[in-house]
Each structure stands twice: as C-alpha cells, then as structure tokens.
C-alpha positions as YAML, in Angstrom:
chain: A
units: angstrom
residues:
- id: 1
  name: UNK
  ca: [89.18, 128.26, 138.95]
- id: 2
  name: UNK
  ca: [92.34, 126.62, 139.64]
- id: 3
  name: UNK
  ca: [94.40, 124.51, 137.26]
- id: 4
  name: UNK
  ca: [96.19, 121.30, 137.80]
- id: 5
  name: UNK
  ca: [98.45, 119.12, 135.78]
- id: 6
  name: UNK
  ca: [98.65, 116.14, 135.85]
- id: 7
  name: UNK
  ca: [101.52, 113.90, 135.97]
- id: 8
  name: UNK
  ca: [100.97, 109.74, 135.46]
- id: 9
  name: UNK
  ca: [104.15, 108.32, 136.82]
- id: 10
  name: UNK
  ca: [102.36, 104.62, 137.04]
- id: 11
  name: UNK
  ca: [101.99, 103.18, 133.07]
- id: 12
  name: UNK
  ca: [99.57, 100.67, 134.14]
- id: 13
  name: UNK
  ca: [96.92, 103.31, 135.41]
- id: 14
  name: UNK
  ca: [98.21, 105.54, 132.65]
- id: 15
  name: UNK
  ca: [96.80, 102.80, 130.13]
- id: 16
  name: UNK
  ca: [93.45, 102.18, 131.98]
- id: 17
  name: UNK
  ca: [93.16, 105.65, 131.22]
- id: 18
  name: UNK
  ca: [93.40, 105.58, 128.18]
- id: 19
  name: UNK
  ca: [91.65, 102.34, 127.05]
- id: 20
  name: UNK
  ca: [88.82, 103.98, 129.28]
- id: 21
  name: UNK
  ca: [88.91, 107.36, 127.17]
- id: 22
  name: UNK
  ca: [89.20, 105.49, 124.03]
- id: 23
  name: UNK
  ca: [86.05, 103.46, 124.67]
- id: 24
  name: UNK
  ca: [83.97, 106.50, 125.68]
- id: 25
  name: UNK
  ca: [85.20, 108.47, 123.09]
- id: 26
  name: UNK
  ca: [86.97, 111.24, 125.88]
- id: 27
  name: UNK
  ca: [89.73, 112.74, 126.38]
- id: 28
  name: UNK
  ca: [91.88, 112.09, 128.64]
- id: 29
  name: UNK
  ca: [91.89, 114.85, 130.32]
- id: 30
  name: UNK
  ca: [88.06, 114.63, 130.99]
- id: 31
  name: UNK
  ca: [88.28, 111.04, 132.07]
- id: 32
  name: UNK
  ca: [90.64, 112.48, 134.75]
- id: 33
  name: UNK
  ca: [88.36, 115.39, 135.90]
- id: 34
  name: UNK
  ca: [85.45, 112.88, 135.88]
- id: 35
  name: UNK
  ca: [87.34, 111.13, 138.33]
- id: 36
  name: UNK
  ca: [88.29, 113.95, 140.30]
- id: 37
  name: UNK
  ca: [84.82, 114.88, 140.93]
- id: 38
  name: UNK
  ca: [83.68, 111.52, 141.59]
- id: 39
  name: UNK
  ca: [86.08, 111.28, 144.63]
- id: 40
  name: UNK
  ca: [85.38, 114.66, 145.16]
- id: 41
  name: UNK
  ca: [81.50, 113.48, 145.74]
- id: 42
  name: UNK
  ca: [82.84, 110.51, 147.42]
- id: 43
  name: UNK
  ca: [84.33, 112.38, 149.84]
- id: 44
  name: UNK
  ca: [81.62, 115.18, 150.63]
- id: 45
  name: UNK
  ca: [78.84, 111.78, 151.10]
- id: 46
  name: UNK
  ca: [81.62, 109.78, 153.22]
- id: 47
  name: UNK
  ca: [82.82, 110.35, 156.57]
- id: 48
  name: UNK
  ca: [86.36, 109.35, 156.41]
- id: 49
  name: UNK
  ca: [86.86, 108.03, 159.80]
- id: 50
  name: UNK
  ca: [90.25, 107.70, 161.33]
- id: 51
  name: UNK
  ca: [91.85, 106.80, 164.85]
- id: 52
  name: UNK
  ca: [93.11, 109.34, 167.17]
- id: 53
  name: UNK
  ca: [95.65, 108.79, 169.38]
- id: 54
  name: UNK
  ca: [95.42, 109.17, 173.35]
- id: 55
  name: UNK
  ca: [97.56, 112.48, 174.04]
- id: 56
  name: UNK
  ca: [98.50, 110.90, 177.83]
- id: 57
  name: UNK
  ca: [100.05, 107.94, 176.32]
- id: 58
  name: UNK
  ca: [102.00, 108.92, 173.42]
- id: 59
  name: UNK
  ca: [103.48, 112.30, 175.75]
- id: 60
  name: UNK
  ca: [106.66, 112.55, 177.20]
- id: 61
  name: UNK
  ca: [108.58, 115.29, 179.55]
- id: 62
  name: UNK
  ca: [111.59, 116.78, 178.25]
- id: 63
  name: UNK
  ca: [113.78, 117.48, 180.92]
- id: 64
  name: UNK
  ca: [116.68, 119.61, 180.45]
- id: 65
  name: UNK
  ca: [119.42, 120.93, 182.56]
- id: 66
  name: UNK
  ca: [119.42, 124.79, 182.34]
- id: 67
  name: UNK
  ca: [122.76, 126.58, 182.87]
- id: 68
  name: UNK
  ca: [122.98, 128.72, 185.93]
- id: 69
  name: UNK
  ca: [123.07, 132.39, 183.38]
- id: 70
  name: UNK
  ca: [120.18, 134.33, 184.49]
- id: 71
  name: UNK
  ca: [118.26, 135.63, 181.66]
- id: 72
  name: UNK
  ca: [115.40, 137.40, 183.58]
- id: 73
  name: UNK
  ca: [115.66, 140.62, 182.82]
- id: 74
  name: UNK
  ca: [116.18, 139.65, 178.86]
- id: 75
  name: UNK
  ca: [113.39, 140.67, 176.65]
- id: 76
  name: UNK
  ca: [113.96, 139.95, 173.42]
- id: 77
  name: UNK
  ca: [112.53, 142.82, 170.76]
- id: 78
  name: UNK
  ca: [111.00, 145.02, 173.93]
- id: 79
  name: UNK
  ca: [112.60, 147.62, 172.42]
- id: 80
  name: UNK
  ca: [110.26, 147.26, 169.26]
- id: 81
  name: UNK
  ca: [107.36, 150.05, 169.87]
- id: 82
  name: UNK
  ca: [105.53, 149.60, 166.29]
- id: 83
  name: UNK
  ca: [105.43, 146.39, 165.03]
- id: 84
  name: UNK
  ca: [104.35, 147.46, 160.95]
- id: 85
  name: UNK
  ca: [106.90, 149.88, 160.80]
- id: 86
  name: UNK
  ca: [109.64, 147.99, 162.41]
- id: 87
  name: UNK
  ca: [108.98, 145.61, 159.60]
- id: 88
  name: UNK
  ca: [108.52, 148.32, 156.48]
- id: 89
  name: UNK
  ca: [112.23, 149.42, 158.17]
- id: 90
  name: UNK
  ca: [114.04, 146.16, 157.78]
- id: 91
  name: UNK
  ca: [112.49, 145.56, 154.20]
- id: 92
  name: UNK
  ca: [113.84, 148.72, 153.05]
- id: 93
  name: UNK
  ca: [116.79, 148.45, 154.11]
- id: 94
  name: UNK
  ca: [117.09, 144.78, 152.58]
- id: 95
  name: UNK
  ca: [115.83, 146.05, 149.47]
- id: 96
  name: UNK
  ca: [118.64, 148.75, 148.95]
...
C-alpha cells in the first residue's frame, strides 16, 4: 500500500472538491481516491496514443576534433579484479 498526499495548489478545483464531497456526503479525501481510480480505470481501458518521432530526421553527428594524445593503452579501472569488494573497500574507508 503506498500513501500519497495530496497537495491542491488550484482553489477553483480545490472548491469543486469540496462542493462535490459536500453533496455526496464524502470526504474529501475519498472524493480524491474515487478519482484516482477512475483515471486509473480510464487508463487501463484506453490506449493513450502518442506520436513518435522519426530517429533519421531529428539525428545529428557530433563531430569533434580529438587532440593528437594517444590514449590507447589507457584502461581505466583494469586494475580492479573484484568488482563487490572493490566497492565494500571504498565504503569503508568513506565511512571511517
């Protein structure tokens, strides 16, 4: 179960709300979890279409100059043989 709260920054929807509770005799707070579910529904019974964009004509190359150091033989964490206890290491070492 999780909880949620609820925060009515818009006064005109916040009175709907309540006129609507008042006249069915709710809370508030159920009129608002009524409503939840009902979109909820609404969107389980709905496709919810939307356009999707052509990759080829919205890409572009980046093209950038690379400096003439040679960075071949540069292996960044090879030196790393277990993962887990590389990690355990630097926590504990953080943590004192």
């Amino acid at each position: 179960m999780s909880q949620i709260v609820l925060n009515i920054e818009n006064q005109e929807l916040e009175d709907t709300l309540k006129r609507y509770a008042k006249q069915h005799k709710k809370k508030i707070e159920q009129v608002a979890i009524d409503a939840i579910k009902q979109f909820a529904e609404f969107i389980n019974n709905n496709k919810i279409e939307y356009k999707q964009r052509d990759v080829t004509k919205h890409m572009h190359v980046i093209k950038k100059e690379l400096d003439d150091e040679n960075l071949d033989d540069v292996v960044p964490y090879s030196y790393i043989q277990d993962s887990a206890e590389h990690i355990r290491e630097l926590r504990r070492k953080r943590n004192n």
